[in-house]
Tab-separated table of C-alpha atoms in Angstrom:
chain	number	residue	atom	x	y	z
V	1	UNK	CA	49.474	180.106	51.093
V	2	UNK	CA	52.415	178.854	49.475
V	3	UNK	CA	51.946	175.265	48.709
V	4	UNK	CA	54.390	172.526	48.152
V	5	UNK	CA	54.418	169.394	45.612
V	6	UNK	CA	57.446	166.657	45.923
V	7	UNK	CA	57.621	164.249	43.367
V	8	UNK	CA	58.095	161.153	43.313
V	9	UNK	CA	55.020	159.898	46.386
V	10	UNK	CA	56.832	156.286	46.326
V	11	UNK	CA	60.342	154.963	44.952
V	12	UNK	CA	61.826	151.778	44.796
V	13	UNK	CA	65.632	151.764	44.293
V	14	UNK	CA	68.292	149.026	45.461
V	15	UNK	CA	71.591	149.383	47.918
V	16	UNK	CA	74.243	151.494	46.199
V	17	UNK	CA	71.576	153.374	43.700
V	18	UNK	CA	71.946	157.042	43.431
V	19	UNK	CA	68.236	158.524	44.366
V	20	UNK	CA	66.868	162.267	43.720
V	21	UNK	CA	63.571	163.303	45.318
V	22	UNK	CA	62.031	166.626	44.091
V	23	UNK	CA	60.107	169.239	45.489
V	24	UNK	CA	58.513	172.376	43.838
V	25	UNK	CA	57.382	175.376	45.765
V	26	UNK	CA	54.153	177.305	44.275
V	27	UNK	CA	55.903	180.832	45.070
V	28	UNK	CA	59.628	181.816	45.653
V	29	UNK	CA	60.912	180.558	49.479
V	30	UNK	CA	64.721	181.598	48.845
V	31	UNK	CA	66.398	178.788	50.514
V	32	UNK	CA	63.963	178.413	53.203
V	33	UNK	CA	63.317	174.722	52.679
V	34	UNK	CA	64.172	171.624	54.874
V	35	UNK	CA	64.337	168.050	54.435
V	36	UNK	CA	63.083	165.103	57.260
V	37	UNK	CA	63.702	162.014	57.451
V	38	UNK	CA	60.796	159.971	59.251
V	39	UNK	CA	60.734	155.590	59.932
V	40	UNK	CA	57.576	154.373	60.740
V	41	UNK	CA	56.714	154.371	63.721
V	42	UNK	CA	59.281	157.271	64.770
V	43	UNK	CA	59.484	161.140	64.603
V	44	UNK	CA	60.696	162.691	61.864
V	45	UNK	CA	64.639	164.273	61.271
V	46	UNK	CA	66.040	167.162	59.994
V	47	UNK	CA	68.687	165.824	57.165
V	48	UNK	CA	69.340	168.788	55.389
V	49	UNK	CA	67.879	172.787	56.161
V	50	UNK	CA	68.271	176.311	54.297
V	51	UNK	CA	68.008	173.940	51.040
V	52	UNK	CA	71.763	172.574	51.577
V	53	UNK	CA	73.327	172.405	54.481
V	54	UNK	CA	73.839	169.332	55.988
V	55	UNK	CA	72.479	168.716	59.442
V	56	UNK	CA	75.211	167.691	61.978
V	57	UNK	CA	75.459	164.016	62.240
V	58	UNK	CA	73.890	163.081	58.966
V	59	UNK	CA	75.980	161.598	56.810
V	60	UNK	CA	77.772	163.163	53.733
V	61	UNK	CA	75.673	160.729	51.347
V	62	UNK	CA	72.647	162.779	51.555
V	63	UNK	CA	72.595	167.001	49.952
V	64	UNK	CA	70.173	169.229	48.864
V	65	UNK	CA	70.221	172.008	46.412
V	66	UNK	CA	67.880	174.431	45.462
V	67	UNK	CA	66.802	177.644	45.616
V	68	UNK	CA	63.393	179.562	44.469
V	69	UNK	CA	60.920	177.169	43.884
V	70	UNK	CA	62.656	174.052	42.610
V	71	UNK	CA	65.038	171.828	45.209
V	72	UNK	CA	66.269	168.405	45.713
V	73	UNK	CA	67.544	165.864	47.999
V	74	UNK	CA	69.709	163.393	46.555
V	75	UNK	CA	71.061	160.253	48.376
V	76	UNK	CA	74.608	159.445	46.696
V	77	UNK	CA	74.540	155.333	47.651
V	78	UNK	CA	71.676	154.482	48.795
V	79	UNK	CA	72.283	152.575	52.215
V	80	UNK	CA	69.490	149.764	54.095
V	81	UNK	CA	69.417	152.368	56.810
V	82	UNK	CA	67.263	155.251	54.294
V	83	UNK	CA	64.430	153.297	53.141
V	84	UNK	CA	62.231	155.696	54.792
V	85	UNK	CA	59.999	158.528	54.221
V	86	UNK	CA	61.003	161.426	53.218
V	87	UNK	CA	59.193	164.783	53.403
V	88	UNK	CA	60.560	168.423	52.210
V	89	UNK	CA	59.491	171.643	54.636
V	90	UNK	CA	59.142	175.305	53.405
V	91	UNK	CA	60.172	177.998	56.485
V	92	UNK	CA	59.822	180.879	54.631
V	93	UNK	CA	56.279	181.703	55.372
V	94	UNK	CA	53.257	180.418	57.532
V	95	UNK	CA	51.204	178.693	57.046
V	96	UNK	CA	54.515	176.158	56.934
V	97	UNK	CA	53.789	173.556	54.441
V	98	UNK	CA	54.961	169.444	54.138
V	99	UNK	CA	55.011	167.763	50.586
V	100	UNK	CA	53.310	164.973	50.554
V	101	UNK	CA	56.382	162.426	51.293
V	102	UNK	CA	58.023	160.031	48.888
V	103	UNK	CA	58.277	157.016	50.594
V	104	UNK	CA	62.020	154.987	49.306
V	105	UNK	CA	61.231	150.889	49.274
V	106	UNK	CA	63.738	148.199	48.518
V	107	UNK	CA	63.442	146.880	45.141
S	1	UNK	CA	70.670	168.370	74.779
S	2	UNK	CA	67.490	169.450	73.501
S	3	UNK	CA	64.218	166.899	74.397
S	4	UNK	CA	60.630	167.342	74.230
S	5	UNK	CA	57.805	165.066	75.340
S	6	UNK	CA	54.332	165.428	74.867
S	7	UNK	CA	51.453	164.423	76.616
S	8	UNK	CA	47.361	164.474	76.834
S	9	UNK	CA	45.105	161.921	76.662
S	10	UNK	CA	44.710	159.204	74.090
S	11	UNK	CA	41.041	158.811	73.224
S	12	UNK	CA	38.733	161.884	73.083
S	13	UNK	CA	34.925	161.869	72.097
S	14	UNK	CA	33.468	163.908	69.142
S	15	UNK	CA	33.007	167.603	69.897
S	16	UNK	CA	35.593	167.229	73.045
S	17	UNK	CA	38.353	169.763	73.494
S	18	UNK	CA	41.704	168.147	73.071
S	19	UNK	CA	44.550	169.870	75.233
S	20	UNK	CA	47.928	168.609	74.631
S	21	UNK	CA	51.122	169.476	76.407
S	22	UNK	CA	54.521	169.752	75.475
S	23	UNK	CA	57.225	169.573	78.133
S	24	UNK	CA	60.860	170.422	76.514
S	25	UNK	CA	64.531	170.743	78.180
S	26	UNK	CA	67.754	172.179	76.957
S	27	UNK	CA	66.203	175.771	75.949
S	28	UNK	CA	64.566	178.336	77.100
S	29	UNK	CA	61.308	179.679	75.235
S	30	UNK	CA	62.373	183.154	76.650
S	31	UNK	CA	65.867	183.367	74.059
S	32	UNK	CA	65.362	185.642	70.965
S	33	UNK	CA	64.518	183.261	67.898
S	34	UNK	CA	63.417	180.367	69.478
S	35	UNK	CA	60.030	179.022	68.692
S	36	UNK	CA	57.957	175.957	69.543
S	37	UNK	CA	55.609	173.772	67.167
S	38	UNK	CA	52.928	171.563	66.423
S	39	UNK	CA	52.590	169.118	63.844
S	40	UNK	CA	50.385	166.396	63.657
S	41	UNK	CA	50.589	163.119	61.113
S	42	UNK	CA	47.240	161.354	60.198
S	43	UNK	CA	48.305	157.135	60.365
S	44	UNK	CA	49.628	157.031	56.654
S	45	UNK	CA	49.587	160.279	55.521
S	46	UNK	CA	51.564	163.108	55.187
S	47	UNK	CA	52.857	166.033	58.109
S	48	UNK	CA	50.553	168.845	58.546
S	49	UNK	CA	51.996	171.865	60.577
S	50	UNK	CA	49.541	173.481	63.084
S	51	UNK	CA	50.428	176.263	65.659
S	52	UNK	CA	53.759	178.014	66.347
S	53	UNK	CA	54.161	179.994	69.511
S	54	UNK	CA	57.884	182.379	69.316
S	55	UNK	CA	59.673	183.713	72.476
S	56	UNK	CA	57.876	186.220	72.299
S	57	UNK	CA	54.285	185.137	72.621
S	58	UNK	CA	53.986	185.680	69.304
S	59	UNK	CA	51.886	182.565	67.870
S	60	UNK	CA	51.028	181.989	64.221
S	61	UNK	CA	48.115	179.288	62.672
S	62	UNK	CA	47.175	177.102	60.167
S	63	UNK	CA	44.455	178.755	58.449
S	64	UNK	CA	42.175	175.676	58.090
S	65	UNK	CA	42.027	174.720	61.784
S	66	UNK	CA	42.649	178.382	62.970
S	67	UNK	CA	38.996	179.229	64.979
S	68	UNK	CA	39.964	175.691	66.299
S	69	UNK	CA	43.051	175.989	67.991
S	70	UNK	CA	44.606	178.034	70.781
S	71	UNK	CA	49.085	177.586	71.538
S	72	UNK	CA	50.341	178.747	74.675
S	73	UNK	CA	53.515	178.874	76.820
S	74	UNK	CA	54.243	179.033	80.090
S	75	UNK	CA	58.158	179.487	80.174
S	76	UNK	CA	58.733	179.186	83.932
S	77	UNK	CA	57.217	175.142	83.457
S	78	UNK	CA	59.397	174.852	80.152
S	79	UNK	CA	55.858	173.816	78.422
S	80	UNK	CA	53.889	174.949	75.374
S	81	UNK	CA	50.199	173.556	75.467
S	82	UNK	CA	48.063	173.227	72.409
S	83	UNK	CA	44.184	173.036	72.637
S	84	UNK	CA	41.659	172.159	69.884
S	85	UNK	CA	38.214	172.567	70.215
S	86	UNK	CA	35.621	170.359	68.315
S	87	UNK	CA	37.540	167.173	67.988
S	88	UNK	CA	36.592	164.475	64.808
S	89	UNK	CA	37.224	161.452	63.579
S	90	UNK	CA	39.599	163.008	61.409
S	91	UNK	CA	41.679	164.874	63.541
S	92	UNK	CA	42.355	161.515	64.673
S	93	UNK	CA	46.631	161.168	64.281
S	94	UNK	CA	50.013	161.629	66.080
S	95	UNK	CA	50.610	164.957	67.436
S	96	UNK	CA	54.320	165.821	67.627
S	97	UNK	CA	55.706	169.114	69.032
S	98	UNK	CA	59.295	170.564	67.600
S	99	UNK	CA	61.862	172.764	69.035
S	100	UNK	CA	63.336	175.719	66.126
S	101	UNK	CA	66.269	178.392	66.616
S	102	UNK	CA	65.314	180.690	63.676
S	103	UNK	CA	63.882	180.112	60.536
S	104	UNK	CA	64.975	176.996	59.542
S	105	UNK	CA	63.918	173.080	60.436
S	106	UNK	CA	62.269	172.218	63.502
S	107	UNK	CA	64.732	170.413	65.181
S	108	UNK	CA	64.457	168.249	67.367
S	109	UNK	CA	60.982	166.835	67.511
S	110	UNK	CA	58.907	165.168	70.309
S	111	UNK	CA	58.254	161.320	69.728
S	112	UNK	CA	54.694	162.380	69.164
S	113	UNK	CA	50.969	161.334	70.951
S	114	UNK	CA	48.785	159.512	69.156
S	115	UNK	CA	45.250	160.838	69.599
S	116	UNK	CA	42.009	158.653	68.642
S	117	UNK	CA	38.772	160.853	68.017
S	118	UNK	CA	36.021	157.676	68.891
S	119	UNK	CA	33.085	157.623	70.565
């Protein structure tokens, strides 16, 4: 089972900071990885899937790169509206796997 | 638009069998490459995918909770049901279902059941 490990679990960063959240794959998944967005309380959202490509309505401040086993989602100005929780997806193969999160707090 | 809304009861007893249902719009689970899941969310912790049923009745599971779980469809309702046999404590958590086209991100999601395990 491929497994996946997102770094870092928690964040604090202020309004206008640039943020990068990782996540490592334990085998290759091409570009078969996706990126939610979840608020508490709420369902989670696809930002960005197939490791870069933006989901439509999302804004232009949040991209992912990646490919293999090593991605990222970087927010380019942080914004009030993304302190959230963010979780990264692998497709490639079931049993689908979640990192752990990395939840993004106001400093 | 896509939507999906699930449904099942709130509080189940240890050992009960859980049966949720998810009720979707704006696809059909009959069209090549379209695929309903389940995910569930412990309160604070992270996602944990479950069961995916394809269009064509093709179903995959998590290996953990495998012997436990059973996905179904019934494309002429436009519903997917999940049932779980067993139920504890633990399994106590918001179940969400999620419409996919392909491979990629389930998209959208349901606004998710939250499901005690209490007796």
């Amino acid at each position: 089972d491929i497994q996946m490990t997102q770094s870092p679990s928690s964040l604090s960063a202020s309004v206008g900071d640039r943020v990068t959240i990782t996540c490592r794959a334990s085998q290759s998944i091409s570009r078969y990885l996706n990126w939610y967005q979840q608020k508490p309380g709420k369902a989670p959202k696809v930002l960005i899937y197939a490791a870069s490509s933006l989901q439509s309505g999302v804004p232009s401040r949040f991209s992912g790169s990646g490919s293999g086993t090593d991605f990222t989602l970087t927010i380019s100005s942080l914004q009030p509206e993304d302190f959230a929780t963010y979780y990264c997806h692998q497709s490639y193969s079931t049993p689908y796997a979640f990192g752990q999160g990395t939840k993004l707090e106001i400093k | 638009q896509i939507t999906l809304k699930e449904s099942g009861p709130t509080l189940v007893k240890p050992t009960q069998t859980l049966t949720l249902t998810c009720t979707f719009s704006g696809f059909s689970l009959s069209t090549s490459g379209v695929s309903v899941g389940w995910i569930r969310q412990p309160p604070g912790k992270a996602l944990e995918w479950l069961a995916l049923i394809y269009w064509d009745d093709d179903n995959r599971y998590s290996p953990s909770l495998r012997t436990r779980l059973t996905i179904t469809k019934d494309t002429s309702k436009n519903q997917v049901v999940l049932t779980m046999t067993n139920m504890d404590p633990v399994d106590t958590g918001t179940y969400y279902c999620a419409h996919r086209s392909g491979q990629f991100a389930f998209d959208p999601w349901g606004q998710g059941t939250l499901v005690t395990v209490s007796s």
